Short mmCIF file of N, CA and C in Angstrom, two decimals:
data_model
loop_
_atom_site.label_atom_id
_atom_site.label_comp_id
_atom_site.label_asym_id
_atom_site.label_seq_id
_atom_site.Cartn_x
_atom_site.Cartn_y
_atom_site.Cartn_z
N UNK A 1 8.45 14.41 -20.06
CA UNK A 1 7.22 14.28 -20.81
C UNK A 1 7.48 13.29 -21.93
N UNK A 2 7.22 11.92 -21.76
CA UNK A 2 7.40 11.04 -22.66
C UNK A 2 6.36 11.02 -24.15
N UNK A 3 6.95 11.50 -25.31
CA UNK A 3 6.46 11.38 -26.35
C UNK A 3 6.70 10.53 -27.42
N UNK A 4 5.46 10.36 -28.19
CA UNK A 4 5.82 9.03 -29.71
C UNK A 4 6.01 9.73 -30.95
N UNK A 5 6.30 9.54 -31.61
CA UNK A 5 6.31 10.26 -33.02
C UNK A 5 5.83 8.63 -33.79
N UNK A 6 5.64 7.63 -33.61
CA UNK A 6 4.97 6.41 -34.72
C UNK A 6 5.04 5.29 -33.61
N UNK A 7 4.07 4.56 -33.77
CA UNK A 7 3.21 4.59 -35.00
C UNK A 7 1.82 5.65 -34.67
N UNK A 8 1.52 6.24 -35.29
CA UNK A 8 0.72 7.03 -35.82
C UNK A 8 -0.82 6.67 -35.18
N UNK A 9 -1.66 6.54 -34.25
CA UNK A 9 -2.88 6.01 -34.18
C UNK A 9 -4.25 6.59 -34.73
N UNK A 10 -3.43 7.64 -35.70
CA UNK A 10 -4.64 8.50 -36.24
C UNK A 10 -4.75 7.76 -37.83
N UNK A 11 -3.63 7.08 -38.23
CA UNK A 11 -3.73 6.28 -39.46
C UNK A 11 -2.79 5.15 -39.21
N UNK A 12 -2.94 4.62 -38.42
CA UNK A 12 -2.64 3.20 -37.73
C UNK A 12 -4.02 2.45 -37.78
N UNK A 13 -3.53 0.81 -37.82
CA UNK A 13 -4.89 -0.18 -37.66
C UNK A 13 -5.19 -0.20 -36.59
N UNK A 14 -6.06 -1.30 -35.78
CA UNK A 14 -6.17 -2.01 -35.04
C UNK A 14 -5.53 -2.56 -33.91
N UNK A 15 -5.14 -1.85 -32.96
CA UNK A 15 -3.98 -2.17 -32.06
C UNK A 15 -2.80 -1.03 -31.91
N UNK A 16 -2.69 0.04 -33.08
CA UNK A 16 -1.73 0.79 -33.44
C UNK A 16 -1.52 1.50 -31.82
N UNK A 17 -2.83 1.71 -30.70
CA UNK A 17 -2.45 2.50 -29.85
C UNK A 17 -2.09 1.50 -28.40
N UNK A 18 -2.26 0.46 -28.56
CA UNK A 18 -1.35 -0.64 -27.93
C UNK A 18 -0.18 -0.91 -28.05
N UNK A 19 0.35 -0.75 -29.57
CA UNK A 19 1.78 -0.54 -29.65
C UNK A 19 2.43 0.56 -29.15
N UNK A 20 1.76 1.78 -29.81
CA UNK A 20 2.34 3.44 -29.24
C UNK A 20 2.56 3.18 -27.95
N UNK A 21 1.70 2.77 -26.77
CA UNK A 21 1.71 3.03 -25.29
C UNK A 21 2.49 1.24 -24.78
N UNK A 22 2.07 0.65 -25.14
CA UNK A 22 2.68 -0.55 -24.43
C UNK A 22 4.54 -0.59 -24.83
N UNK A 23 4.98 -0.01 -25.77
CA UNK A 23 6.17 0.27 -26.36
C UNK A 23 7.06 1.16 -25.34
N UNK A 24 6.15 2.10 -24.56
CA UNK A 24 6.60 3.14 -23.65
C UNK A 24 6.83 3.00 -22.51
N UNK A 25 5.90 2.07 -21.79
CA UNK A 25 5.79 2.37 -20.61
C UNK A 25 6.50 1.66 -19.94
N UNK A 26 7.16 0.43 -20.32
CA UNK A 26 8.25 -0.25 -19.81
C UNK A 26 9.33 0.49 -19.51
N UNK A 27 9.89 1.43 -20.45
CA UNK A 27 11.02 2.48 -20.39
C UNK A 27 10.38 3.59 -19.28
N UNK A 28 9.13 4.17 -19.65
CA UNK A 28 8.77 4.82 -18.19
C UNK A 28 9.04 4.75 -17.03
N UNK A 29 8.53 3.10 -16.98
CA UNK A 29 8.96 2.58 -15.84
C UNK A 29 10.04 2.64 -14.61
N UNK A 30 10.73 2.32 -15.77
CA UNK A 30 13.13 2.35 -15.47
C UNK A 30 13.01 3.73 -15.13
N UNK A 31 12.93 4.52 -15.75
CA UNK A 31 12.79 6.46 -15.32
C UNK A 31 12.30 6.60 -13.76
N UNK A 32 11.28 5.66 -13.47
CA UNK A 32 11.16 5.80 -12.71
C UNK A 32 11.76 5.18 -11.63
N UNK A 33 12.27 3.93 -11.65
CA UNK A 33 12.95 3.29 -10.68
C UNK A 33 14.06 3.84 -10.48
N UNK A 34 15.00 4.33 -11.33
CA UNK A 34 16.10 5.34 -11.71
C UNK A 34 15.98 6.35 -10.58
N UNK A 35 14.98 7.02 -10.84
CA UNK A 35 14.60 8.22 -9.91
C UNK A 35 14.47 7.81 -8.51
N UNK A 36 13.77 6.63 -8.46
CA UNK A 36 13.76 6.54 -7.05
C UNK A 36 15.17 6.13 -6.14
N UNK A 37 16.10 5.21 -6.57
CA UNK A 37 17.72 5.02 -6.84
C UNK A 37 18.16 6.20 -6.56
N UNK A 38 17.99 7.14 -6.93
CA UNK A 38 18.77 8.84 -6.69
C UNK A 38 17.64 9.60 -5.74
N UNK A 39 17.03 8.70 -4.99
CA UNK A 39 16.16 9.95 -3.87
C UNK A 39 15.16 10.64 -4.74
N UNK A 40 14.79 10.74 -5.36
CA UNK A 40 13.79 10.99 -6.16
C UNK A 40 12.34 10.77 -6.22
N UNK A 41 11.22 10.77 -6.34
CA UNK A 41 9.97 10.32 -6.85
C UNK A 41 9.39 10.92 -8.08
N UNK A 42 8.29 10.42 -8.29
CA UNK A 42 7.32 10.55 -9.62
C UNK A 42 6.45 9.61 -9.41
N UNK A 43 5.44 10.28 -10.37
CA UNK A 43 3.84 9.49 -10.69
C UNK A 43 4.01 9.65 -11.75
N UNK A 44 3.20 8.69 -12.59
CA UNK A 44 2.71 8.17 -13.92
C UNK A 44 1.47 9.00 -13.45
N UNK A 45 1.40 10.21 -14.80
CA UNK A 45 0.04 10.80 -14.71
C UNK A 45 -0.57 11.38 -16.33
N UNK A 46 -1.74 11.30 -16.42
CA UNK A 46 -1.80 11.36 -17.75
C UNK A 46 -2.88 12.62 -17.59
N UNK A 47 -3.48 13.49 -16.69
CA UNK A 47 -4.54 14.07 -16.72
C UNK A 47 -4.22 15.66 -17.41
N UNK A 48 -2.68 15.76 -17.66
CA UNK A 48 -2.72 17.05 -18.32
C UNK A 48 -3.52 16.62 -19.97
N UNK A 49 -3.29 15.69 -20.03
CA UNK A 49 -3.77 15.46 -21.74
C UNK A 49 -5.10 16.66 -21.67
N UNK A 50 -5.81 16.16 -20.73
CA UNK A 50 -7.32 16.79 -21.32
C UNK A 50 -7.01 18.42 -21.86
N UNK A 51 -5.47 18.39 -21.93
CA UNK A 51 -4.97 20.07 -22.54
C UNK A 51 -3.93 20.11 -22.87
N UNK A 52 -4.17 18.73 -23.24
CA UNK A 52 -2.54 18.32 -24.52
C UNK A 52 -2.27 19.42 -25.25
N UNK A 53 -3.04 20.16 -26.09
CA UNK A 53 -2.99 21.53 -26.88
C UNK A 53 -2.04 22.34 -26.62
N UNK A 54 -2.20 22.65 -25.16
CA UNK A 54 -1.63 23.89 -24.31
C UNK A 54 -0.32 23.60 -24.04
N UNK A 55 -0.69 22.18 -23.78
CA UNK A 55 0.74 21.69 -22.81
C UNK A 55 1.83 21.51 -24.46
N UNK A 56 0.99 21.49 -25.48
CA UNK A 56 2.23 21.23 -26.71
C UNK A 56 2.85 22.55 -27.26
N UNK A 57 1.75 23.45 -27.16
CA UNK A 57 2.04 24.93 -27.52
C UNK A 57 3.28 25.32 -26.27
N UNK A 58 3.00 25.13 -24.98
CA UNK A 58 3.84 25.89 -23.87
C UNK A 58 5.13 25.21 -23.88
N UNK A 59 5.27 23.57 -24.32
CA UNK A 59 6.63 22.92 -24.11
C UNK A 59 7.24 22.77 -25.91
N UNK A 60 6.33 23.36 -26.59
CA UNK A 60 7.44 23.38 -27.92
C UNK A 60 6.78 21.63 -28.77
N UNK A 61 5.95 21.16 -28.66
CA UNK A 61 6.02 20.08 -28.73
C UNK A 61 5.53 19.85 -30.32
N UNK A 62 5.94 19.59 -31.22
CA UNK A 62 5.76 19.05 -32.23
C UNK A 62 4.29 18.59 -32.37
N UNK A 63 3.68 18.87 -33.85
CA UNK A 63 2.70 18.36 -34.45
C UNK A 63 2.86 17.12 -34.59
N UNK A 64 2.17 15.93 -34.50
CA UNK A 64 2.32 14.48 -34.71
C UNK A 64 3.08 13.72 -33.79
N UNK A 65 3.67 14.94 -32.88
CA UNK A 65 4.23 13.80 -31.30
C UNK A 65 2.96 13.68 -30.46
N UNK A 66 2.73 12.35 -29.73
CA UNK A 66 1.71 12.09 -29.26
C UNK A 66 2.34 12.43 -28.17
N UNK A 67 1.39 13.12 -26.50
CA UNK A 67 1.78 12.71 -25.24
C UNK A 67 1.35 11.53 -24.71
N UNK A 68 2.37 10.82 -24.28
CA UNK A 68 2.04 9.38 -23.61
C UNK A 68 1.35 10.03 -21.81
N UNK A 69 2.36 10.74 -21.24
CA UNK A 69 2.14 11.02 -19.73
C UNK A 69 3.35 11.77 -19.38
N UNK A 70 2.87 12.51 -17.94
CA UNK A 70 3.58 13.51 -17.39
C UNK A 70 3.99 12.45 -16.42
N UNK A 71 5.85 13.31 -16.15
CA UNK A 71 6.30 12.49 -14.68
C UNK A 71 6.80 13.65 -14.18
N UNK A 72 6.01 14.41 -13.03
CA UNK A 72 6.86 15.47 -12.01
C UNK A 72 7.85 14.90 -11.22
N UNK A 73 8.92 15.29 -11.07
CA UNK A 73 9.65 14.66 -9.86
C UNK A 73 10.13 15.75 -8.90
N UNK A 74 9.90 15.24 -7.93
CA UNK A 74 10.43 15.71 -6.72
C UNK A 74 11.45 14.85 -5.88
N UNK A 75 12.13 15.74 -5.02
CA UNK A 75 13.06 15.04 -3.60
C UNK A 75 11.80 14.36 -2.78
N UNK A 76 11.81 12.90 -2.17
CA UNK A 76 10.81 12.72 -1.68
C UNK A 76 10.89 12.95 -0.29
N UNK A 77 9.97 12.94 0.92
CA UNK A 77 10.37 13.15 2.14
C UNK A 77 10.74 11.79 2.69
N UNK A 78 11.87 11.83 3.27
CA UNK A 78 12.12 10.46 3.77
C UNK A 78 12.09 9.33 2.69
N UNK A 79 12.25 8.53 2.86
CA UNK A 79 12.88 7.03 2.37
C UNK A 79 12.23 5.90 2.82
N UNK A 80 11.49 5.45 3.51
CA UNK A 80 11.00 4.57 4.04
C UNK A 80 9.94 4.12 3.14
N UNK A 81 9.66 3.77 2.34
CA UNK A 81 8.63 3.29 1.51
C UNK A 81 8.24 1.71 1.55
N UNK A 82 6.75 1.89 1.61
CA UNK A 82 6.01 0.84 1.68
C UNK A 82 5.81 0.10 0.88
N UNK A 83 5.36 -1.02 0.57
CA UNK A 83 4.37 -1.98 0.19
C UNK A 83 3.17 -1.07 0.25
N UNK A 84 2.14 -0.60 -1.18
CA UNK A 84 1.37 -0.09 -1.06
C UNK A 84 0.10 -1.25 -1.06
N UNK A 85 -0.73 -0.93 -0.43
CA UNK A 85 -2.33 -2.22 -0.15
C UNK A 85 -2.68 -2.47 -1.05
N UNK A 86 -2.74 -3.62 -1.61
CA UNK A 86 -3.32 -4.00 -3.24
C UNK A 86 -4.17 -4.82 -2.59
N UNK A 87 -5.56 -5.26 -3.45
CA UNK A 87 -6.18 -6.20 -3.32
C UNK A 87 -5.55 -7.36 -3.96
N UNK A 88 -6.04 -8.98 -3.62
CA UNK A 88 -5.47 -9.79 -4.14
C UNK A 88 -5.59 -10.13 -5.58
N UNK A 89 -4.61 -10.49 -6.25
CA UNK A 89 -4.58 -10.94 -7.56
C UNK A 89 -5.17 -11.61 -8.11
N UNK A 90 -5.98 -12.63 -7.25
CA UNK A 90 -7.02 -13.20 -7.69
C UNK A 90 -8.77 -12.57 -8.00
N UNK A 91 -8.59 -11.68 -7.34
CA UNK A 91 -9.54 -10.31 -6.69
C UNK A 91 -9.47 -9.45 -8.27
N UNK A 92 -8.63 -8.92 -8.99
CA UNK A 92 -8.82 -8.66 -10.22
C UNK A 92 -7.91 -8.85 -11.08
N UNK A 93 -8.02 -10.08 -11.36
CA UNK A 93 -7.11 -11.23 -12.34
C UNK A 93 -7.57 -12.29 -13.14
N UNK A 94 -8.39 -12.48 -14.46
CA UNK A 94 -8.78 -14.09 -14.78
C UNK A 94 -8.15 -14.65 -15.75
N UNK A 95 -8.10 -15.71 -15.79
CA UNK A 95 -7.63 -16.84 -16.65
C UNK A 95 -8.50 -17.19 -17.60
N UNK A 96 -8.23 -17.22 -19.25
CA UNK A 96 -8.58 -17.25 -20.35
C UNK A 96 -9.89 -16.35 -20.40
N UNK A 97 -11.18 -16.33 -19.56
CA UNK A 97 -12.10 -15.06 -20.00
C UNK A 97 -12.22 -14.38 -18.45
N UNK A 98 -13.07 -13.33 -18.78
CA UNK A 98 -13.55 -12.46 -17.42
C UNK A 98 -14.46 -13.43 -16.69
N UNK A 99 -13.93 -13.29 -15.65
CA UNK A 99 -14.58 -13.94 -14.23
C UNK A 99 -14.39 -15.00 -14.03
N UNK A 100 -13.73 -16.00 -14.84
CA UNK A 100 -12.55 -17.30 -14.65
C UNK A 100 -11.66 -17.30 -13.31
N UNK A 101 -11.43 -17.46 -12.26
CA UNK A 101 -10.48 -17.55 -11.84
C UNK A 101 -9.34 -17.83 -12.14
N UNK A 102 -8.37 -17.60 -11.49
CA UNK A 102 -6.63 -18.34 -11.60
C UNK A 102 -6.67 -19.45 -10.53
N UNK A 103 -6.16 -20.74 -11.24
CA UNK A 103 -6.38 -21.44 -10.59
C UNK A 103 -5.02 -21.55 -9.26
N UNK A 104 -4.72 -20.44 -8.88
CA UNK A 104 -3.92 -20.92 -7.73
C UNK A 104 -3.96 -19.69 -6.29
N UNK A 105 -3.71 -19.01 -5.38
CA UNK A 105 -4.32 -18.10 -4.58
C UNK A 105 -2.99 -17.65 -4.17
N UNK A 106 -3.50 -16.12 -3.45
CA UNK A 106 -2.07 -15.61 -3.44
C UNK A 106 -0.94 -15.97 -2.17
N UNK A 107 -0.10 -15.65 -2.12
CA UNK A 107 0.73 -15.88 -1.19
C UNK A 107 0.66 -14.69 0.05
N UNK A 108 0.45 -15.13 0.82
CA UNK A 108 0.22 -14.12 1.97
C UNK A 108 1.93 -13.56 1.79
N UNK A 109 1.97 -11.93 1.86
CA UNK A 109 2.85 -11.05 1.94
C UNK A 109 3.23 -10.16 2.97
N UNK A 110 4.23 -10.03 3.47
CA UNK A 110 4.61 -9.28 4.44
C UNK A 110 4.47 -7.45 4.38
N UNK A 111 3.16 -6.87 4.80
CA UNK A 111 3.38 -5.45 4.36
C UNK A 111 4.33 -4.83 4.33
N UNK A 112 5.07 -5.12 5.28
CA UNK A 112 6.03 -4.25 5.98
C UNK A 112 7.67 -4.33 5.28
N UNK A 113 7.75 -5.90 5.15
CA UNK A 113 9.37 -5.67 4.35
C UNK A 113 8.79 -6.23 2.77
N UNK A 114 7.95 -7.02 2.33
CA UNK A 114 7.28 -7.61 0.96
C UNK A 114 8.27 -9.47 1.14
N UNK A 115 8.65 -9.37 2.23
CA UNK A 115 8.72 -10.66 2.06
C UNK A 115 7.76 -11.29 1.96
N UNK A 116 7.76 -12.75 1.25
CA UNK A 116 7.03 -14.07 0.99
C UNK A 116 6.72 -15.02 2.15
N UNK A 117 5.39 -15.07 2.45
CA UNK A 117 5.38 -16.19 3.17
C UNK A 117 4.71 -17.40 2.73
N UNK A 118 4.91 -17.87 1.55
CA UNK A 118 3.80 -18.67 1.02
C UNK A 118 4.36 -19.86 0.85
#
């Protein structure tokens, strides 16, 4: 259960909760690649918040630690993991404002191993 103790977004400026979360989730991240490295999985999930309360009272959690997100992990079944279906990057991606394109298109990708064919 990844938590912040500062900056503070309850008396933080402008951005204060861009720092709190964009500060985190890179390191989330690694936790998670980590995990997967040792047979492992997890999701990035944030929906216990709507009972952050409970969940701070039941895990001990300090007044003024924020919850960023929950990561359950489990043994996963099997190993074989995909390339999950994304739409293309150009599809929801723009350059300098919304609805700009990028001026270049994606590289057709191999589902199956993520090789490049472009």
């Amino acid at each position: 259960m990844p938590c912040a103790t500062r900056p503070d977004p309850a008396t933080g400026g402008p951005g204060t909760n861009s720092a709190l979360h964009g500060s985190l989730y890179p390191a989330i991240w690694q936790v998670n690649l980590a995990l997967r490295a040792r047979g492992l999985g997890t999701v990035i999930t944030t929906l216990h918040l709507h009972h952050a309360a409970s969940v701070a009272a039941l895990l001990g959690i300090p007044d003024g630690a924020v919850q960023i997100t929950m990561l359950p992990v489990a043994y996963t079944v099997g190993t074989d993991f995909k390339v999950a279906a994304r739409r293309p990057v150009d599809a929801v991606s723009y350059l300098d404002r919304w609805g700009t394109p990028l001026p270049y298109r994606d590289k057709p990708v191999d589902r199956l191993t993520g090789e490049d064919h472009g």
